One Martini backbone bead per residue (centre of mass of N, CA, C, O) as a GRO file, in nm:
protein
  424
    1MET     BB    1  -4.867   0.850  -4.734
    2SER     BB    2  -5.024   0.970  -4.482
    3PRO     BB    3  -5.335   0.977  -4.344
    4SER     BB    4  -5.329   1.276  -4.254
    5VAL     BB    5  -5.259   1.397  -4.529
    6GLU     BB    6  -5.494   1.271  -4.686
    7SER     BB    7  -5.715   1.403  -4.514
    8GLU     BB    8  -5.643   1.696  -4.576
    9GLY     BB    9  -5.680   1.663  -4.880
   10GLY     BB   10  -5.981   1.579  -4.862
   11VAL     BB   11  -6.086   1.843  -4.740
   12ARG     BB   12  -6.005   2.008  -4.992
   13TYR     BB   13  -6.140   1.829  -5.219
   14ARG     BB   14  -6.440   1.871  -5.148
   15TRP     BB   15  -6.448   2.158  -5.286
   16VAL     BB   16  -6.405   2.063  -5.570
   17VAL     BB   17  -6.653   1.884  -5.590
   18LEU     BB   18  -6.858   2.112  -5.529
   19VAL     BB   19  -6.800   2.294  -5.771
   20VAL     BB   20  -6.871   2.085  -5.989
   21ALA     BB   21  -7.156   2.028  -5.885
   22PHE     BB   22  -7.258   2.312  -5.929
   23LEU     BB   23  -7.223   2.305  -6.244
   24VAL     BB   24  -7.403   2.063  -6.296
   25HIS     BB   25  -7.661   2.183  -6.175
   26LEU     BB   26  -7.680   2.436  -6.351
   27THR     BB   27  -7.705   2.278  -6.626
   28SER     BB   28  -7.855   1.979  -6.607
   29ILE     BB   29  -8.113   2.102  -6.435
   30SER     BB   30  -8.170   2.416  -6.512
   31LEU     BB   31  -8.092   2.548  -6.785
   32ILE     BB   32  -8.234   2.325  -6.981
   33TRP     BB   33  -8.521   2.377  -6.847
   34GLN     BB   34  -8.593   2.691  -6.788
   35SER     BB   35  -8.556   2.792  -7.094
   36ILE     BB   36  -8.834   2.713  -7.210
   37SER     BB   37  -9.021   2.934  -7.104
   38PRO     BB   38  -8.896   3.197  -7.261
   39LEU     BB   39  -8.919   3.017  -7.551
   40LYS     BB   40  -9.218   2.961  -7.627
   41GLN     BB   41  -9.281   3.172  -7.843
   42ALA     BB   42  -9.061   3.093  -8.049
   43MET     BB   43  -9.142   2.797  -8.076
   44ALA     BB   44  -9.439   2.831  -8.165
   45ALA     BB   45  -9.391   2.977  -8.436
   46GLU     BB   46  -9.227   2.730  -8.565
   47LEU     BB   47  -9.432   2.489  -8.480
   48GLY     BB   48  -9.741   2.591  -8.522
   49VAL     BB   49  -9.841   2.689  -8.226
   50PRO     BB   50  -9.962   2.762  -7.945
   51TRP     BB   51  -9.799   2.842  -7.660
   52PRO     BB   52  -9.948   2.649  -7.455
   53ASN     BB   53  -9.846   2.384  -7.601
   54VAL     BB   54  -9.540   2.414  -7.497
   55VAL     BB   55  -9.574   2.328  -7.199
   56VAL     BB   56  -9.533   2.018  -7.248
   57VAL     BB   57  -9.225   2.035  -7.277
   58LEU     BB   58  -9.178   2.115  -6.983
   59ALA     BB   59  -9.356   1.891  -6.841
   60ALA     BB   60  -9.197   1.640  -6.947
   61ILE     BB   61  -8.966   1.666  -6.748
   62SER     BB   62  -9.122   1.645  -6.489
   63PHE     BB   63  -9.250   1.371  -6.560
   64GLY     BB   64  -8.985   1.215  -6.608
   65LEU     BB   65  -8.871   1.256  -6.312
   66VAL     BB   66  -9.071   1.074  -6.168
   67PHE     BB   67  -8.929   0.801  -6.307
   68THR     BB   68  -8.597   0.857  -6.288
   69GLN     BB   69  -8.497   0.925  -5.987
   70LEU     BB   70  -8.522   0.660  -5.844
   71PRO     BB   71  -8.334   0.481  -6.019
   72GLY     BB   72  -8.106   0.691  -6.019
   73GLY     BB   73  -8.043   0.676  -5.712
   74ALA     BB   74  -7.990   0.367  -5.704
   75LEU     BB   75  -7.735   0.373  -5.883
   76GLY     BB   76  -7.562   0.524  -5.657
   77ASP     BB   77  -7.582   0.263  -5.461
   78LYS     BB   78  -7.441   0.059  -5.680
   79TYR     BB   79  -7.265   0.285  -5.813
   80PRO     BB   80  -7.053   0.509  -5.895
   81VAL     BB   81  -7.118   0.850  -5.891
   82ARG     BB   82  -6.926   0.946  -6.104
   83TYR     BB   83  -7.076   0.794  -6.344
   84ALA     BB   84  -7.366   0.867  -6.301
   85VAL     BB   85  -7.334   1.177  -6.333
   86GLY     BB   86  -7.169   1.198  -6.597
   87VAL     BB   87  -7.361   1.042  -6.789
   88GLY     BB   88  -7.613   1.209  -6.729
   89ALA     BB   89  -7.502   1.483  -6.831
   90LEU     BB   90  -7.443   1.397  -7.118
   91LEU     BB   91  -7.731   1.318  -7.197
   92ALA     BB   92  -7.868   1.590  -7.138
   93GLY     BB   93  -7.692   1.761  -7.331
   94VAL     BB   94  -7.741   1.614  -7.599
   95ALA     BB   95  -8.051   1.633  -7.602
   96THR     BB   96  -8.055   1.945  -7.609
   97ALA     BB   97  -7.876   2.000  -7.865
   98VAL     BB   98  -8.102   1.828  -8.059
   99ARG     BB   99  -8.367   2.004  -8.091
  100PHE     BB  100  -8.338   2.084  -8.397
  101ALA     BB  101  -8.438   1.775  -8.488
  102ALA     BB  102  -8.738   1.868  -8.354
  103PRO     BB  103  -9.011   2.023  -8.541
  104THR     BB  104  -9.207   1.921  -8.303
  105VAL     BB  105  -9.387   1.867  -8.030
  106PRO     BB  106  -9.341   1.559  -8.000
  107GLY     BB  107  -9.034   1.583  -8.041
  108GLN     BB  108  -8.983   1.765  -7.791
  109VAL     BB  109  -9.093   1.566  -7.584
  110ALA     BB  110  -8.891   1.340  -7.642
  111VAL     BB  111  -8.642   1.506  -7.562
  112SER     BB  112  -8.727   1.560  -7.271
  113ILE     BB  113  -8.724   1.262  -7.184
  114LEU     BB  114  -8.427   1.212  -7.248
  115ALA     BB  115  -8.318   1.427  -7.055
  116ALA     BB  116  -8.456   1.303  -6.797
  117LEU     BB  117  -8.275   1.057  -6.777
  118GLY     BB  118  -8.019   1.216  -6.696
  119MET     BB  119  -8.136   1.397  -6.467
  120GLY     BB  120  -8.234   1.152  -6.284
  121VAL     BB  121  -7.934   1.077  -6.210
  122VAL     BB  122  -7.804   1.341  -6.110
  123ASN     BB  123  -7.970   1.470  -5.875
  124PRO     BB  124  -7.958   1.251  -5.639
  125ASN     BB  125  -7.635   1.213  -5.656
  126LEU     BB  126  -7.549   1.491  -5.560
  127ILE     BB  127  -7.653   1.455  -5.278
  128LYS     BB  128  -7.469   1.214  -5.210
  129VAL     BB  129  -7.198   1.344  -5.253
  130VAL     BB  130  -7.222   1.556  -5.026
  131THR     BB  131  -7.279   1.354  -4.796
  132GLU     BB  132  -7.001   1.203  -4.823
  133TRP     BB  133  -6.806   1.472  -4.772
  134PHE     BB  134  -6.996   1.608  -4.546
  135PRO     BB  135  -7.061   1.714  -4.252
  136SER     BB  136  -7.325   1.809  -4.066
  137GLY     BB  137  -7.211   2.105  -3.997
  138GLN     BB  138  -7.177   2.145  -4.344
  139LEU     BB  139  -7.432   2.056  -4.505
  140GLY     BB  140  -7.586   2.317  -4.549
  141LEU     BB  141  -7.372   2.466  -4.710
  142ALA     BB  142  -7.324   2.254  -4.934
  143GLN     BB  143  -7.623   2.227  -5.031
  144GLY     BB  144  -7.650   2.529  -5.090
  145VAL     BB  145  -7.442   2.543  -5.313
  146LEU     BB  146  -7.575   2.336  -5.495
  147MET     BB  147  -7.854   2.487  -5.518
  148SER     BB  148  -7.738   2.756  -5.637
  149GLY     BB  149  -7.690   2.640  -5.915
  150ASN     BB  150  -7.984   2.609  -5.989
  151THR     BB  151  -8.073   2.910  -5.946
  152LEU     BB  152  -7.870   3.041  -6.141
  153GLY     BB  153  -7.966   2.892  -6.389
  154ALA     BB  154  -8.253   3.010  -6.379
  155ALA     BB  155  -8.172   3.306  -6.404
  156VAL     BB  156  -8.048   3.283  -6.683
  157ALA     BB  157  -8.285   3.152  -6.830
  158LEU     BB  158  -8.509   3.372  -6.759
  159GLY     BB  159  -8.335   3.650  -6.811
  160LEU     BB  160  -8.180   3.568  -7.115
  161SER     BB  161  -8.294   3.366  -7.332
  162GLY     BB  162  -8.539   3.552  -7.467
  163GLY     BB  163  -8.310   3.774  -7.546
  164ILE     BB  164  -7.994   3.794  -7.547
  165VAL     BB  165  -7.933   3.504  -7.645
  166LEU     BB  166  -8.124   3.492  -7.885
  167ASP     BB  167  -7.997   3.733  -8.037
  168ALA     BB  168  -7.701   3.619  -8.051
  169VAL     BB  169  -7.779   3.319  -8.198
  170GLY     BB  170  -8.090   3.365  -8.359
  171ASN     BB  171  -8.221   3.095  -8.214
  172TRP     BB  172  -8.359   2.845  -8.023
  173GLN     BB  173  -8.181   2.615  -8.119
  174ASN     BB  174  -7.906   2.754  -8.037
  175VAL     BB  175  -7.959   2.774  -7.740
  176PHE     BB  176  -7.965   2.465  -7.692
  177LEU     BB  177  -7.690   2.407  -7.811
  178LEU     BB  178  -7.535   2.570  -7.604
  179TYR     BB  179  -7.643   2.441  -7.340
  180GLY     BB  180  -7.578   2.145  -7.412
  181GLY     BB  181  -7.272   2.181  -7.447
  182LEU     BB  182  -7.214   2.276  -7.158
  183THR     BB  183  -7.321   2.026  -7.014
  184ALA     BB  184  -7.130   1.817  -7.143
  185ALA     BB  185  -6.865   1.952  -7.053
  186VAL     BB  186  -6.920   1.926  -6.746
  187GLY     BB  187  -6.937   1.618  -6.748
  188VAL     BB  188  -6.640   1.577  -6.821
  189VAL     BB  189  -6.521   1.719  -6.575
  190TRP     BB  190  -6.639   1.528  -6.371
  191LEU     BB  191  -6.497   1.266  -6.470
  192LEU     BB  192  -6.203   1.388  -6.418
  193LEU     BB  193  -6.242   1.496  -6.095
  194ALA     BB  194  -6.441   1.309  -5.967
  195ARG     BB  195  -6.501   1.142  -5.644
  196SER     BB  196  -6.491   0.932  -5.397
  197PRO     BB  197  -6.427   0.883  -5.082
  198ARG     BB  198  -6.214   0.787  -4.871
  199GLU     BB  199  -6.204   0.668  -4.564
  200GLU     BB  200  -6.021   0.918  -4.447
  201GLU     BB  201  -6.233   1.141  -4.593
  202ARG     BB  202  -6.459   1.094  -4.424
  203PRO     BB  203  -6.694   1.185  -4.232
  204THR     BB  204  -6.750   1.223  -3.887
  205ASP     BB  205  -6.878   1.145  -3.597
  206VAL     BB  206  -6.881   1.361  -3.330
  207GLU     BB  207  -6.954   1.131  -3.108
  208THR     BB  208  -6.776   0.863  -3.224
  209GLY     BB  209  -6.551   0.897  -3.472
  210VAL     BB  210  -6.699   0.761  -3.708
  211PRO     BB  211  -6.717   0.695  -4.022
  212PHE     BB  212  -6.906   0.758  -4.281
  213THR     BB  213  -7.090   0.518  -4.472
  214SER     BB  214  -7.137   0.413  -4.824
  215GLY     BB  215  -7.248   0.185  -5.020
  216GLU     BB  216  -7.211  -0.046  -5.276
  217ARG     BB  217  -7.406  -0.270  -5.442
  218ILE     BB  218  -7.708  -0.181  -5.386
  219PRO     BB  219  -8.003  -0.292  -5.447
  220LEU     BB  220  -8.323  -0.198  -5.511
  221ARG     BB  221  -8.464  -0.446  -5.363
  222THR     BB  222  -8.340  -0.332  -5.089
  223SER     BB  223  -8.360  -0.014  -5.067
  224PHE     BB  224  -8.658   0.047  -5.126
  225PRO     BB  225  -8.807  -0.102  -4.887
  226THR     BB  226  -8.645   0.033  -4.664
  227VAL     BB  227  -8.737   0.324  -4.716
  228LEU     BB  228  -9.048   0.275  -4.706
  229ARG     BB  229  -9.034   0.181  -4.391
  230SER     BB  230  -8.970   0.450  -4.308
  231PRO     BB  231  -9.126   0.683  -4.109
  232SER     BB  232  -9.050   0.955  -4.281
  233THR     BB  233  -9.125   0.916  -4.582
  234PRO     BB  234  -9.428   1.007  -4.622
  235TRP     BB  235  -9.382   1.297  -4.509
  236ALA     BB  236  -9.157   1.387  -4.702
  237VAL     BB  237  -9.313   1.349  -4.966
  238ALA     BB  238  -9.547   1.542  -4.906
  239LEU     BB  239  -9.376   1.792  -4.854
  240ILE     BB  240  -9.231   1.812  -5.135
  241GLY     BB  241  -9.484   1.819  -5.311
  242LEU     BB  242  -9.600   2.088  -5.201
  243ALA     BB  243  -9.348   2.261  -5.254
  244TYR     BB  244  -9.332   2.213  -5.563
  245TRP     BB  245  -9.598   2.329  -5.635
  246SER     BB  246  -9.517   2.622  -5.547
  247ALA     BB  247  -9.228   2.669  -5.658
  248VAL     BB  248  -9.223   2.536  -5.950
  249GLY     BB  249  -9.507   2.609  -6.049
  250SER     BB  250  -9.473   2.923  -6.034
  251LEU     BB  251  -9.221   2.940  -6.219
  252ALA     BB  252  -9.360   2.831  -6.484
  253VAL     BB  253  -9.575   3.102  -6.469
  254LEU     BB  254  -9.421   3.374  -6.445
  255PRO     BB  255  -9.451   3.511  -6.726
  256GLU     BB  256  -9.767   3.519  -6.702
  257TYR     BB  257  -9.784   3.688  -6.448
  258ALA     BB  258  -9.648   3.938  -6.565
  259ASP     BB  259  -9.859   3.979  -6.803
  260ALA     BB  260 -10.125   4.004  -6.611
  261HIS     BB  261 -10.046   4.270  -6.539
  262ALA     BB  262 -10.097   4.615  -6.576
  263PHE     BB  263  -9.801   4.623  -6.552
  264ALA     BB  264  -9.482   4.642  -6.646
  265VAL     BB  265  -9.240   4.367  -6.698
  266PRO     BB  266  -8.934   4.314  -6.718
  267GLU     BB  267  -8.755   4.046  -6.821
  268PHE     BB  268  -8.507   4.055  -6.621
  269MET     BB  269  -8.688   4.022  -6.357
  270LEU     BB  270  -8.727   3.708  -6.372
  271GLY     BB  271  -8.424   3.660  -6.250
  272ILE     BB  272  -8.454   3.750  -5.948
  273SER     BB  273  -8.572   3.507  -5.804
  274PRO     BB  274  -8.331   3.307  -5.851
  275LEU     BB  275  -8.122   3.489  -5.715
  276ALA     BB  276  -8.259   3.480  -5.439
  277SER     BB  277  -8.239   3.172  -5.418
  278ALA     BB  278  -7.932   3.156  -5.393
  279VAL     BB  279  -7.922   3.299  -5.121
  280GLY     BB  280  -8.119   3.111  -4.968
  281ALA     BB  281  -7.955   2.846  -5.019
  282LEU     BB  282  -7.719   2.949  -4.833
  283LEU     BB  283  -7.860   3.063  -4.561
  284LEU     BB  284  -8.075   2.864  -4.450
  285PRO     BB  285  -7.893   2.612  -4.404
  286VAL     BB  286  -7.694   2.759  -4.217
  287LEU     BB  287  -7.902   2.817  -4.002
  288SER     BB  288  -7.953   2.508  -3.954
  289ASP     BB  289  -7.667   2.455  -3.849
  290ARG     BB  290  -7.699   2.649  -3.597
  291TYR     BB  291  -7.973   2.520  -3.528
  292THR     BB  292  -8.238   2.395  -3.710
  293ARG     BB  293  -8.407   2.222  -3.951
  294ARG     BB  294  -8.694   2.314  -3.882
  295LEU     BB  295  -8.650   2.615  -3.914
  296GLY     BB  296  -8.581   2.615  -4.215
  297LEU     BB  297  -8.848   2.486  -4.313
  298ASN     BB  298  -9.052   2.690  -4.194
  299LEU     BB  299  -8.943   2.948  -4.326
  300GLY     BB  300  -8.968   2.853  -4.620
  301ILE     BB  301  -9.276   2.818  -4.629
  302LEU     BB  302  -9.371   3.097  -4.539
  303GLY     BB  303  -9.213   3.269  -4.751
  304LEU     BB  304  -9.321   3.143  -5.010
  305ALA     BB  305  -9.624   3.200  -4.972
  306LEU     BB  306  -9.599   3.506  -4.939
  307GLY     BB  307  -9.458   3.579  -5.209
  308ILE     BB  308  -9.676   3.474  -5.403
  309ALA     BB  309  -9.908   3.651  -5.297
  310VAL     BB  310  -9.776   3.926  -5.343
  311GLY     BB  311  -9.733   3.894  -5.652
  312GLY     BB  312 -10.042   3.849  -5.724
  313PHE     BB  313 -10.143   4.133  -5.555
  314ALA     BB  314  -9.990   4.346  -5.696
  315PRO     BB  315 -10.019   4.702  -5.767
  316GLY     BB  316  -9.703   4.701  -5.840
  317LEU     BB  317  -9.374   4.671  -5.920
  318THR     BB  318  -9.249   4.683  -5.634
  319VAL     BB  319  -9.423   4.457  -5.507
  320PHE     BB  320  -9.353   4.240  -5.711
  321LEU     BB  321  -9.053   4.239  -5.645
  322LEU     BB  322  -9.088   4.157  -5.350
  323GLY     BB  323  -9.219   3.885  -5.411
  324LEU     BB  324  -8.980   3.767  -5.565
  325LEU     BB  325  -8.773   3.783  -5.335
  326VAL     BB  326  -8.922   3.616  -5.120
  327ALA     BB  327  -8.983   3.361  -5.284
  328GLY     BB  328  -8.693   3.308  -5.370
  329PHE     BB  329  -8.544   3.290  -5.103
  330PHE     BB  330  -8.730   3.071  -4.959
  331GLY     BB  331  -8.746   2.867  -5.189
  332GLY     BB  332  -8.442   2.809  -5.212
  333GLY     BB  333  -8.406   2.722  -4.916
  334LEU     BB  334  -8.608   2.486  -4.925
  335MET     BB  335  -8.473   2.318  -5.146
  336ALA     BB  336  -8.208   2.283  -4.985
  337MET     BB  337  -8.333   2.131  -4.744
  338PHE     BB  338  -8.406   1.875  -4.916
  339TYR     BB  339  -8.100   1.799  -4.959
  340ILE     BB  340  -8.053   1.729  -4.652
  341LEU     BB  341  -8.255   1.510  -4.553
  342PRO     BB  342  -8.135   1.224  -4.635
  343GLY     BB  343  -7.877   1.277  -4.424
  344GLU     BB  344  -8.078   1.353  -4.148
  345LEU     BB  345  -8.238   1.110  -4.119
  346ALA     BB  346  -8.252   0.868  -3.875
  347ASP     BB  347  -8.403   0.631  -4.075
  348ILE     BB  348  -8.149   0.687  -4.275
  349SER     BB  349  -7.901   0.543  -4.419
  350PRO     BB  350  -7.618   0.594  -4.606
  351ASP     BB  351  -7.684   0.354  -4.810
  352HIS     BB  352  -7.985   0.516  -4.884
  353VAL     BB  353  -7.963   0.811  -4.999
  354GLY     BB  354  -8.012   0.777  -5.302
  355THR     BB  355  -8.295   0.651  -5.283
  356MET     BB  356  -8.428   0.874  -5.115
  357SER     BB  357  -8.377   1.099  -5.316
  358GLY     BB  358  -8.536   0.970  -5.548
  359ILE     BB  359  -8.810   0.957  -5.409
  360LEU     BB  360  -8.846   1.255  -5.343
  361LEU     BB  361  -8.802   1.372  -5.634
  362SER     BB  362  -9.009   1.206  -5.786
  363LEU     BB  363  -9.271   1.258  -5.613
  364GLY     BB  364  -9.235   1.565  -5.591
  365GLN     BB  365  -9.268   1.620  -5.902
  366LEU     BB  366  -9.575   1.601  -5.909
  367GLY     BB  367  -9.618   1.884  -5.797
  368SER     BB  368  -9.496   2.042  -6.039
  369VAL     BB  369  -9.679   1.934  -6.258
  370LEU     BB  370  -9.953   2.015  -6.132
  371GLY     BB  371  -9.885   2.312  -6.073
  372SER     BB  372  -9.833   2.407  -6.363
  373ILE     BB  373 -10.115   2.337  -6.473
  374VAL     BB  374 -10.305   2.469  -6.264
  375GLY     BB  375 -10.191   2.756  -6.272
  376ALA     BB  376 -10.266   2.807  -6.574
  377GLU     BB  377 -10.571   2.740  -6.561
  378VAL     BB  378 -10.653   2.945  -6.340
  379LEU     BB  379 -10.552   3.194  -6.484
  380ALA     BB  380 -10.746   3.164  -6.735
  381ALA     BB  381 -11.025   3.134  -6.560
  382ALA     BB  382 -10.972   3.340  -6.274
  383GLY     BB  383 -10.691   3.457  -6.244
  384LEU     BB  384 -10.425   3.571  -6.064
  385GLU     BB  385 -10.517   3.556  -5.767
  386ALA     BB  386 -10.618   3.265  -5.770
  387SER     BB  387 -10.354   3.136  -5.861
  388ALA     BB  388 -10.178   3.230  -5.622
  389LEU     BB  389 -10.339   3.078  -5.402
  390VAL     BB  390 -10.309   2.793  -5.524
  391MET     BB  391  -9.991   2.800  -5.507
  392ALA     BB  392  -9.947   2.881  -5.193
  393GLY     BB  393 -10.124   2.701  -4.994
  394PRO     BB  394 -10.022   2.394  -4.979
  395CYS     BB  395  -9.740   2.436  -4.830
  396LEU     BB  396  -9.861   2.495  -4.540
  397LEU     BB  397  -9.902   2.192  -4.462
  398GLY     BB  398  -9.596   2.142  -4.393
  399LEU     BB  399  -9.597   2.235  -4.093
  400VAL     BB  400  -9.711   1.957  -4.000
  401LEU     BB  401  -9.517   1.748  -4.135
  402ILE     BB  402  -9.250   1.822  -3.990
  403THR     BB  403  -9.329   1.688  -3.708
  404ARG     BB  404  -9.282   1.377  -3.842
  405LEU     BB  405  -8.988   1.402  -3.852
  406ARG     BB  406  -8.658   1.231  -3.816
  407LEU     BB  407  -8.458   1.456  -3.693
  408ASP     BB  408  -8.152   1.407  -3.541
  409GLY     BB  409  -7.916   1.603  -3.509
  410ARG     BB  410  -7.862   1.571  -3.145
  411GLN     BB  411  -7.845   1.285  -3.097
  412GLU     BB  412  -7.781   1.009  -2.962
  413PRO     BB  413  -7.633   0.726  -3.068
  414GLU     BB  414  -7.856   0.526  -2.970
  415GLU     BB  415  -8.093   0.670  -3.117
  416ARG     BB  416  -7.984   0.651  -3.405
  417THR     BB  417  -7.955   0.344  -3.416
  418ALA     BB  418  -8.253   0.279  -3.358
  419ALA     BB  419  -8.373   0.433  -3.600
  420ALA     BB  420  -8.222   0.280  -3.823
  421THR     BB  421  -8.325  -0.002  -3.745
  422ALA     BB  422  -8.626   0.059  -3.794
  423GLY     BB  423  -8.585   0.105  -4.105
  424ASP     BB  424  -8.471  -0.204  -4.149
   0.00000   0.00000   0.00000
């Protein structure tokens, strides 16, 4: 088979990889995680504790991801991402499926940590997979599709798990058994279908015509200090931490926000925000493909903060719905923009994309852990409006941090090479 035919086949095959990555992200990162929130009440009744105590089961995943995504991303720089993602998805699925075997809160926390081990390998390496297969001009679209899997999974989890799915399968243990089984099955599909691109299938630099390459067998002791020395790293970490505080933290207390309003909020409406996130995850990165990455990041931050504030101060159901739509759309778009960052920063070479993704997602996850806890505490102590302001405000600082990132976009080859050399 000639190289040109193989290359054409690789261009088509990248979309197969993206579809399977979408399904992996939907199940192993979002569905098994976000379903805990709407099932808190049912879990609390059987575990014999007040429902706020069950929040630690949800937070344990966030906390576990702080420690697992950095080494998980480095694994993808050292070993084939096909196996890193597939084994991680299998572990996350099996851990979720056996929640029925842990009938105490400490047992559920332990299961969450076990699931986080698999999730921490999957998440950063899906980012690397897409970066390996798609050129810069399509990276926004591809990472947006990947992120929309996460948001659609959250929509299903939040909108259906505590009602329709729970009623259909009988109890919360069976909900997790169902979701965990689906996650493990998708992990098997990934192992069967996905692979890294061959040399002739890799995207090429539009300015130099040279294929982008990312090596394997790069140890953490090499990639970690290299990424830490890169000028963009501290600003990118701070930016994603503040954004996760607002986006993921507010999502964790969304059911409680709905209950705190004087008007009734139907349960299915909680899934509207993640659905809007799926749309934002597709459109905002594509907009950044057409214009600039900075535009996508700035719009995401402003829209997310506005939507959370509108939802918190809503006088009626219609305005609350508007807040959900705005926060969801721009929050989803912002999260997708962070998936683009590791492959677009001028001072991060392709060899270190997995490690950079792990660092961003691990340290950024601290924001979601703290945001989830603080949002709930402020809601209980000071009310809905105060909690909404506390959740919305921090991400606005990201508008300043964005100006410090070395987003290469349309730099000349000499500038990109110099920036990457500075990072090394």
